[in-house]
Coordinates of C-alpha atoms (C1' of nucleotides) in Angstrom, one line a residue:
Chain A
M107 CA 0.2 0.0 0.2
S108 CA 1.1 3.4 -1.0
S109 CA 2.3 6.1 1.7
T110 CA -0.7 8.0 0.9
A111 CA -3.2 5.1 0.9
E112 CA -1.6 4.5 4.4
K113 CA -2.5 8.1 5.6
L114 CA -6.2 7.7 4.1
V115 CA -6.9 4.7 6.5
A116 CA -5.3 6.0 9.4
E117 CA -7.2 9.5 9.0
T118 CA -10.5 7.4 8.1
R119 CA -9.8 5.6 10.9
Q120 CA -10.1 8.6 13.3
L121 CA -13.0 9.9 11.5
I122 CA -15.2 6.7 12.0
M123 CA -14.0 6.6 15.7
K124 CA -15.6 9.9 15.9
G125 CA -18.8 9.3 14.2
G126 CA -19.2 6.5 12.6
Y127 CA -20.0 5.0 8.8
H128 CA -22.3 8.0 7.8
G129 CA -20.7 10.5 10.0
F130 CA -17.9 11.0 7.5
S131 CA -17.1 11.5 3.6
Y132 CA -14.3 11.7 1.1
A133 CA -14.7 15.6 1.2
D134 CA -13.5 15.3 5.1
L135 CA -10.6 13.3 3.9
A136 CA -9.6 15.4 0.9
E137 CA -9.6 18.4 2.7
R138 CA -7.7 17.1 5.7
F139 CA -4.8 15.9 3.0
G140 CA -5.4 19.1 0.7
I141 CA -6.1 16.6 -2.6
R142 CA -9.3 16.1 -4.4
K143 CA -11.9 13.7 -3.6
A144 CA -11.2 12.1 -7.2
S145 CA -7.6 11.3 -5.7
I146 CA -8.9 9.3 -3.3
H147 CA -11.0 7.5 -5.6
H148 CA -8.1 6.7 -7.1
H149 CA -6.8 4.5 -3.9
F150 CA -10.1 3.5 -3.1
P151 CA -12.4 3.3 -5.7
S152 CA -15.4 2.8 -3.1
K153 CA -16.3 4.1 0.4
A154 CA -17.4 0.8 1.6
G155 CA -14.1 -0.7 0.3
L156 CA -12.2 2.0 2.2
V157 CA -13.8 1.2 5.3
V158 CA -13.0 -2.3 5.0
A159 CA -9.5 -1.7 4.2
V160 CA -9.5 0.3 7.5
I161 CA -11.2 -2.7 9.7
E162 CA -9.0 -5.3 7.7
Q163 CA -6.0 -3.4 8.5
Q164 CA -7.1 -3.2 12.6
R165 CA -7.4 -6.5 12.5
A166 CA -4.1 -7.1 11.2
E167 CA -2.7 -4.9 13.9
I168 CA -4.4 -6.5 16.6
Q169 CA -3.0 -10.0 15.6
K170 CA 0.1 -8.7 15.7
H171 CA -0.4 -6.5 18.9
I172 CA -1.7 -10.1 20.4
A173 CA 1.6 -12.4 19.1
S174 CA 3.8 -9.9 20.7
L175 CA 1.5 -9.8 24.0
E176 CA 2.3 -13.8 24.1
S177 CA 6.1 -13.2 23.2
G178 CA 6.1 -10.6 25.8
T179 CA 4.6 -13.2 29.0
P180 CA 3.1 -16.2 29.2
V181 CA 1.1 -15.3 31.9
A182 CA -2.7 -15.1 31.0
V183 CA -3.5 -12.5 33.7
D184 CA -0.9 -10.0 32.6
Q185 CA -1.9 -10.6 29.0
L186 CA -5.4 -8.8 30.0
L187 CA -4.2 -6.7 32.2
A188 CA -1.7 -5.3 29.1
Y189 CA -5.1 -5.3 26.6
I190 CA -6.9 -3.5 29.4
N191 CA -4.3 -0.8 29.8
Y192 CA -3.6 -0.2 25.8
W193 CA -7.5 0.9 25.8
K194 CA -7.2 3.0 29.0
Q195 CA -4.3 4.6 27.7
C196 CA -5.9 5.2 24.1
I197 CA -9.5 6.7 25.9
Q198 CA -7.5 8.9 28.1
D199 CA -5.1 10.3 25.5
E200 CA -7.8 10.1 23.0
T201 CA -5.7 8.8 19.9
A202 CA -8.5 6.3 20.3
P203 CA -11.5 7.2 22.0
F204 CA -13.5 4.3 21.1
C205 CA -12.8 1.0 19.3
L206 CA -13.5 1.5 15.2
A207 CA -15.6 -2.0 15.1
G208 CA -17.7 -1.0 18.3
V209 CA -19.0 2.8 16.9
L210 CA -19.5 0.5 13.5
A211 CA -21.4 -2.1 15.1
A212 CA -23.8 0.1 16.7
E213 CA -25.1 0.8 13.2
L214 CA -24.7 -2.5 11.9
P215 CA -28.3 -2.7 10.6
G216 CA -27.2 0.6 8.2
L217 CA -24.1 -0.7 7.1
P218 CA -23.1 -1.6 3.6
P219 CA -23.1 -5.8 3.8
E220 CA -19.1 -6.2 3.2
V221 CA -18.7 -3.8 6.0
A222 CA -20.8 -5.5 8.4
V223 CA -19.0 -8.9 7.9
A224 CA -15.6 -7.2 8.4
V225 CA -17.0 -5.8 11.6
Q226 CA -18.2 -9.2 12.8
G227 CA -14.6 -10.3 11.9
H228 CA -13.2 -8.3 14.4
F229 CA -15.7 -9.1 17.2
N230 CA -15.0 -12.7 16.7
D231 CA -11.2 -12.5 16.6
L232 CA -11.3 -10.7 19.6
R233 CA -14.1 -13.1 21.3
K234 CA -11.3 -16.1 20.3
W235 CA -8.5 -14.4 21.9
L236 CA -10.3 -13.8 25.4
E237 CA -11.6 -17.3 25.4
H238 CA -8.1 -18.9 24.9
V239 CA -6.6 -16.5 27.4
L240 CA -9.3 -17.3 29.9
A241 CA -9.1 -20.4 29.7
L242 CA -4.9 -20.2 29.9
G243 CA -5.7 -18.1 32.9
V244 CA -7.5 -20.8 34.7
Q245 CA -5.2 -23.3 33.8
Q246 CA -2.4 -21.1 35.5
G247 CA -4.7 -21.2 38.2
T248 CA -4.7 -17.4 38.5
I249 CA -8.6 -16.6 36.9
R250 CA -11.4 -18.2 38.3
L251 CA -14.3 -18.4 36.2
E252 CA -18.2 -19.0 37.0
N253 CA -18.9 -20.3 33.4
S254 CA -17.4 -21.9 30.6
P255 CA -14.5 -19.6 29.0
A256 CA -16.5 -19.2 26.1
I257 CA -19.3 -17.4 27.9
A258 CA -17.3 -15.8 30.1
A259 CA -14.7 -14.2 27.1
E260 CA -18.5 -12.6 25.8
F261 CA -19.0 -11.5 29.2
F262 CA -15.7 -9.9 29.0
Q263 CA -16.1 -8.6 25.7
A264 CA -19.2 -7.0 26.7
A265 CA -17.8 -5.1 29.7
V266 CA -15.0 -3.9 28.1
Y267 CA -17.4 -2.5 25.0
G268 CA -19.8 -1.3 27.9
A269 CA -17.3 0.5 29.6
M270 CA -16.3 2.5 26.2
L271 CA -19.7 3.5 25.7
M272 CA -19.5 4.7 29.2
A273 CA -16.6 6.6 28.7
R274 CA -18.4 8.3 25.7
A275 CA -21.7 8.7 26.8
Y276 CA -20.5 10.6 30.4
K277 CA -17.2 12.2 28.0
D278 CA -15.4 11.0 31.2
P279 CA -12.7 8.8 30.0
S280 CA -11.9 7.7 33.6
K281 CA -15.4 5.5 33.5
F282 CA -13.8 3.1 31.5
G283 CA -11.3 2.2 33.9
L284 CA -13.6 1.9 36.5
V285 CA -16.0 -0.2 35.1
V286 CA -13.3 -2.9 33.4
D287 CA -11.1 -2.6 36.6
A288 CA -14.4 -3.8 38.9
F289 CA -15.4 -6.1 36.3
F290 CA -11.9 -8.1 35.9
R291 CA -11.1 -7.8 39.9
R292 CA -14.1 -10.4 40.2
M293 CA -12.2 -12.7 37.7
R294 CA -9.1 -12.8 39.5
V295 CA -8.4 -15.5 42.2
D296 CA -5.7 -13.0 44.0
A297 CA -8.1 -10.1 43.8
A298 CA -7.4 -7.5 46.3
Chain B
M194 CA -48.5 17.2 19.4
S195 CA -50.6 16.1 15.8
S196 CA -50.9 12.5 15.3
T197 CA -48.6 12.9 12.1
A198 CA -46.2 14.5 14.4
E199 CA -46.4 11.5 16.7
K200 CA -46.0 9.1 13.6
L201 CA -42.8 10.7 12.9
V202 CA -41.6 10.8 16.3
A203 CA -42.2 6.8 16.2
E204 CA -40.5 6.3 12.9
T205 CA -37.7 8.5 13.4
R206 CA -37.1 6.1 16.5
Q207 CA -37.2 3.2 14.7
L208 CA -34.9 4.6 11.8
I209 CA -32.3 5.9 14.4
M210 CA -31.9 2.6 16.2
K211 CA -31.1 1.1 13.1
G212 CA -28.6 3.3 11.6
G213 CA -27.9 6.2 14.0
Y214 CA -28.3 10.1 13.3
H215 CA -26.3 10.4 10.2
G216 CA -28.1 6.9 8.8
F217 CA -31.5 8.7 7.9
S218 CA -32.4 11.2 6.1
Y219 CA -36.4 13.3 5.6
A220 CA -36.5 11.4 2.7
D221 CA -36.6 8.2 4.4
L222 CA -39.7 9.5 6.5
A223 CA -41.0 11.0 3.5
E224 CA -41.3 7.9 1.5
R225 CA -42.7 5.7 4.3
F226 CA -45.8 8.1 5.4
G227 CA -46.4 9.0 1.6
I228 CA -46.0 12.5 2.0
R229 CA -43.1 15.3 0.6
K230 CA -39.9 16.3 2.7
A231 CA -41.5 19.6 3.2
S232 CA -44.5 18.5 5.1
I233 CA -42.1 17.0 7.7
H234 CA -40.2 20.6 7.9
H235 CA -43.8 21.5 8.7
H236 CA -43.8 19.5 12.1
F237 CA -40.0 19.9 12.8
P238 CA -38.2 22.7 11.1
S239 CA -34.8 20.9 11.7
K240 CA -33.4 17.3 12.0
A241 CA -31.6 18.1 15.1
G242 CA -34.9 19.2 16.1
L243 CA -36.7 16.2 15.3
V244 CA -34.1 13.9 16.9
V245 CA -34.1 15.8 20.2
A246 CA -38.0 15.4 20.1
V247 CA -37.6 11.7 19.6
I248 CA -35.3 11.8 22.6
E249 CA -37.1 13.7 25.1
Q250 CA -40.3 11.6 23.8
Q251 CA -38.3 8.7 25.3
R252 CA -37.0 9.7 28.4
A253 CA -40.5 11.1 29.4
E254 CA -41.8 7.7 28.6
I255 CA -39.1 6.1 30.5
Q256 CA -39.9 8.1 33.8
K257 CA -43.8 6.9 33.2
H258 CA -42.6 3.8 32.9
I259 CA -40.4 3.7 36.0
A260 CA -43.4 5.2 37.8
S261 CA -45.8 2.4 36.7
L262 CA -42.6 -0.2 37.7
E263 CA -42.4 1.4 41.2
S264 CA -46.3 1.2 41.9
G265 CA -46.3 -2.2 40.6
T266 CA -44.1 -3.8 43.0
P267 CA -41.8 -2.4 46.1
V268 CA -39.3 -4.6 45.9
A269 CA -36.0 -3.7 44.0
V270 CA -34.8 -6.8 42.7
D271 CA -38.2 -7.5 40.9
Q272 CA -38.1 -3.9 39.6
L273 CA -34.6 -4.8 38.0
L274 CA -36.2 -7.9 36.4
A275 CA -38.6 -5.9 35.1
Y276 CA -36.4 -3.7 33.2
I277 CA -33.9 -6.2 32.0
N278 CA -37.0 -8.5 30.7
Y279 CA -38.3 -5.3 29.3
W280 CA -35.1 -5.2 26.9
K281 CA -34.9 -9.1 26.4
Q282 CA -38.2 -8.7 24.9
C283 CA -37.6 -5.8 23.2
I284 CA -34.5 -6.9 21.7
Q285 CA -35.7 -10.7 20.6
D286 CA -38.9 -9.3 19.0
E287 CA -37.0 -6.6 17.3
T288 CA -39.6 -3.8 18.6
A289 CA -36.6 -2.2 19.4
P290 CA -33.2 -3.8 18.7
F291 CA -31.1 -1.3 20.3
C292 CA -31.3 1.8 23.1
L293 CA -32.2 4.8 21.2
A294 CA -29.7 6.8 23.0
G295 CA -26.6 4.1 22.7
V296 CA -26.8 4.2 19.2
L297 CA -26.4 7.9 19.6
A298 CA -23.9 7.8 22.1
A299 CA -21.6 5.7 20.2
E300 CA -21.5 8.6 17.7
L301 CA -21.6 11.4 20.0
P302 CA -18.6 13.4 18.8
G303 CA -20.1 13.9 15.6
L304 CA -23.5 14.7 16.8
P305 CA -25.2 18.2 16.8
P306 CA -24.7 19.9 20.1
E307 CA -28.5 19.8 21.0
V308 CA -28.9 16.0 20.2
A309 CA -25.6 15.1 22.6
V310 CA -27.1 17.0 25.3
A311 CA -30.5 15.3 25.0
V312 CA -28.4 11.8 24.8
Q313 CA -26.4 12.7 27.9
G314 CA -29.6 13.4 29.9
H315 CA -30.9 9.7 29.0
F316 CA -27.8 8.3 30.2
N317 CA -28.0 10.5 33.6
D318 CA -31.9 9.3 34.2
L319 CA -31.0 5.8 33.9
R320 CA -28.2 5.8 35.7
K321 CA -29.8 7.9 38.5
W322 CA -32.9 5.5 38.6
L323 CA -30.3 2.3 38.8
E324 CA -28.6 4.1 41.8
H325 CA -31.8 4.6 43.5
V326 CA -33.2 1.0 43.0
L327 CA -29.7 -0.4 43.7
A328 CA -29.7 1.3 47.1
L329 CA -33.3 0.3 47.8
G330 CA -32.0 -3.5 47.2
V331 CA -29.4 -3.4 49.5
Q332 CA -31.7 -1.9 52.4
Q333 CA -33.9 -4.7 51.6
G334 CA -31.1 -7.6 51.8
T335 CA -32.0 -9.0 48.2
I336 CA -28.9 -7.0 46.7
R337 CA -25.0 -7.1 48.1
L338 CA -22.7 -4.8 46.1
E339 CA -19.1 -4.7 46.2
N340 CA -19.1 -1.0 45.6
S341 CA -21.3 2.0 46.5
P342 CA -24.4 2.2 44.6
A343 CA -23.2 4.9 42.7
I344 CA -20.9 3.1 41.2
A345 CA -22.6 -0.4 41.1
A346 CA -25.2 1.9 38.8
E347 CA -22.7 2.6 36.2
F348 CA -21.3 -0.8 36.3
F349 CA -25.0 -2.2 35.9
Q350 CA -25.5 0.3 32.9
A351 CA -22.2 -0.6 31.2
A352 CA -23.5 -4.4 31.5
V353 CA -27.1 -3.4 30.0
Y354 CA -25.4 -1.5 27.1
G355 CA -22.5 -4.1 26.4
A356 CA -24.9 -6.5 26.4
M357 CA -26.8 -4.8 24.2
L358 CA -23.8 -4.4 21.8
M359 CA -22.9 -8.0 21.6
A360 CA -26.7 -8.9 20.7
R361 CA -25.9 -6.5 17.7
A362 CA -22.7 -7.7 16.7
Y363 CA -23.6 -10.8 16.7
K364 CA -26.4 -10.8 15.5
D365 CA -27.8 -12.9 18.1
P366 CA -30.7 -11.6 20.2
S367 CA -30.0 -14.4 23.3
K368 CA -26.7 -12.8 23.6
F369 CA -28.3 -10.0 25.7
G370 CA -29.7 -12.2 27.8
L371 CA -26.8 -14.2 28.3
V372 CA -24.9 -11.0 29.7
V373 CA -27.3 -9.5 31.5
D374 CA -28.5 -12.6 33.6
A375 CA -25.1 -13.5 34.5
F376 CA -24.3 -10.1 35.6
F377 CA -27.5 -9.8 37.3
R378 CA -27.0 -12.7 39.2
R379 CA -23.9 -12.1 40.8
M380 CA -25.7 -9.2 42.9
R381 CA -28.2 -11.1 44.3
V382 CA -27.9 -12.3 47.4
D383 CA -30.2 -15.2 47.0
A384 CA -28.8 -16.1 43.6
A385 CA -28.9 -19.5 42.3
Chain C
dT116 C1' -75.8 31.9 11.1
dT117 C1' -72.6 33.0 8.8
dA118 C1' -68.8 35.2 7.0
dA119 C1' -63.8 37.1 8.6
dG120 C1' -59.3 35.8 10.6
dA121 C1' -56.8 32.4 12.0
dC122 C1' -54.4 28.1 11.9
dT123 C1' -53.5 23.6 10.2
dA124 C1' -51.7 20.0 7.1
dC125 C1' -50.5 19.2 3.2
dC126 C1' -48.5 20.4 -1.5
dT127 C1' -45.3 21.7 -5.8
dA128 C1' -41.5 24.1 -7.0
dC129 C1' -37.3 25.4 -5.7
dT130 C1' -32.6 26.2 -3.9
dA131 C1' -27.5 25.5 -2.2
dG132 C1' -24.4 22.2 -0.8
dA133 C1' -22.5 17.8 0.0
dA134 C1' -22.4 12.9 -1.5
dG135 C1' -20.4 9.2 -4.0
dG136 C1' -18.5 8.3 -8.2
dT137 C1' -16.3 8.7 -13.3
dA138 C1' -13.8 10.2 -17.5
dG139 C1' -9.4 12.0 -18.8
dT140 C1' -5.1 14.5 -18.5
dC141 C1' -0.3 15.3 -17.2
dA142 C1' 3.9 15.5 -14.4
dT143 C1' 6.9 12.1 -11.8
dT144 C1' 9.0 8.6 -11.2
dT145 C1' 11.5 4.0 -12.2
Chain D
dA171 C1' 8.1 3.4 -22.2
dA172 C1' 5.1 2.8 -18.6
dA173 C1' 3.0 3.1 -14.2
dT174 C1' 2.0 6.2 -10.3
dG175 C1' -0.5 9.6 -8.1
dA176 C1' -2.2 13.5 -8.7
dC177 C1' -5.2 16.8 -11.5
dT178 C1' -9.2 19.2 -13.5
dA179 C1' -14.0 18.5 -14.8
dC180 C1' -17.6 16.6 -14.7
dC181 C1' -22.1 13.7 -13.3
dT182 C1' -26.1 12.1 -10.8
dT183 C1' -28.2 11.7 -6.7
dC184 C1' -29.1 13.0 -1.9
dT185 C1' -29.3 16.5 1.7
dA186 C1' -31.9 19.7 4.8
dG187 C1' -34.3 23.4 4.1
dT188 C1' -37.2 27.4 2.1
dA189 C1' -40.8 30.1 -0.4
dG190 C1' -45.2 30.4 -1.5
dG191 C1' -49.7 28.3 -2.3
dT192 C1' -54.2 25.8 -1.4
dA193 C1' -57.5 23.2 0.8
dG194 C1' -60.0 22.4 4.9
dT195 C1' -60.7 23.4 10.0
dC196 C1' -61.9 26.1 14.2
dT197 C1' -63.1 30.2 16.8
dT198 C1' -65.5 34.1 17.3
dA199 C1' -68.2 38.1 16.8
dA200 C1' -71.6 40.7 14.0

DNA sequence: TTAAGACTACCTACTAGAAGGTAGTCATTT
DNA sequence: AAATGACTACCTTCTAGTAGGTAGTCTTAA
């Protein structure tokens, strides 16, 4: 991918996080980079295609992130904490005030089908990883679940996205940590 | 409010729940009722005004709902169960596949200011009611909290909205009940 | 009791601008 | 020479909103 295409993807990501799929246009992107709308169509012929590219890039980045997390520490609890802290940081400094796929999921029935499919792909990726790490934590004796890892992963995911929505709705980034920390504490065997 | 205005508000509510603020237009409404766009402007001069009317109507309805809930039963746990079951029903039969304010909150930074204010108003309403009912449950000895009722209310709210997002993202209405039930069980003293 | 005036809900016709997208051109680079 | 990435110059459709008009209803008062 060319550097311009990469910049377009990065900026689109920000714009979607702000206002969703229908909340931005090629004109917004053109203005930000001082180029014409037609030049954007050269890189991404359709809006749906551009947005799918943004989601897929995000998914690829997350897979890399997970890989480096797993090579960084074999401890499940530390991996989950790193995940949580990553989002705390992003929401706090507004580099990513909301999960891209989260905003899109909220308007899922109104999205072009190919975009909806990509969004659902992200949710599945994340759920599977959480299920895997939670099962690992149980095995390591640091996590205690009241349900199967599969159910707990969905529960965890709901807590993270719910917490994000709270932070946004109340315009208070600290709400994210408040909710997620309280939630995660309950899962930990050595919780304070 | 005239009956046409009421119909417009009701339909707008559905359209927002589907695709958010930027996901519908006056043309959509005009088509559904077989009237002209200009006629809609007669009832609601601006889009932001229409959407604020929808949110405010919803808020008023919820206040009525809460009042009837409280006159129906003085038991906090039953009130919370009624609230949860209301949403289970709505999501299942798709009369309201998502909370109106929830969709809008996801795109909050991209909304006209007056709409954003109304959305935040709803979140505050709900949070205050939850705080009140949870405190009542503690008093009645049927609910046990690990935090203050104020914190627990935010936690509860996050679980509900997170669960809604899961149901939508996975296109599986049962996910809502799954998450919310697991969450609520932990708060109940006599939980199975 | 009936006519005037105000009000309601809709209409046609229009606007400026934004939306997503296309066709063809023109420098650079490789 | 040929691919790249930008350009100008369009197009069509949609968007929110306006101007002005019409037919019917409701209120009031001679």
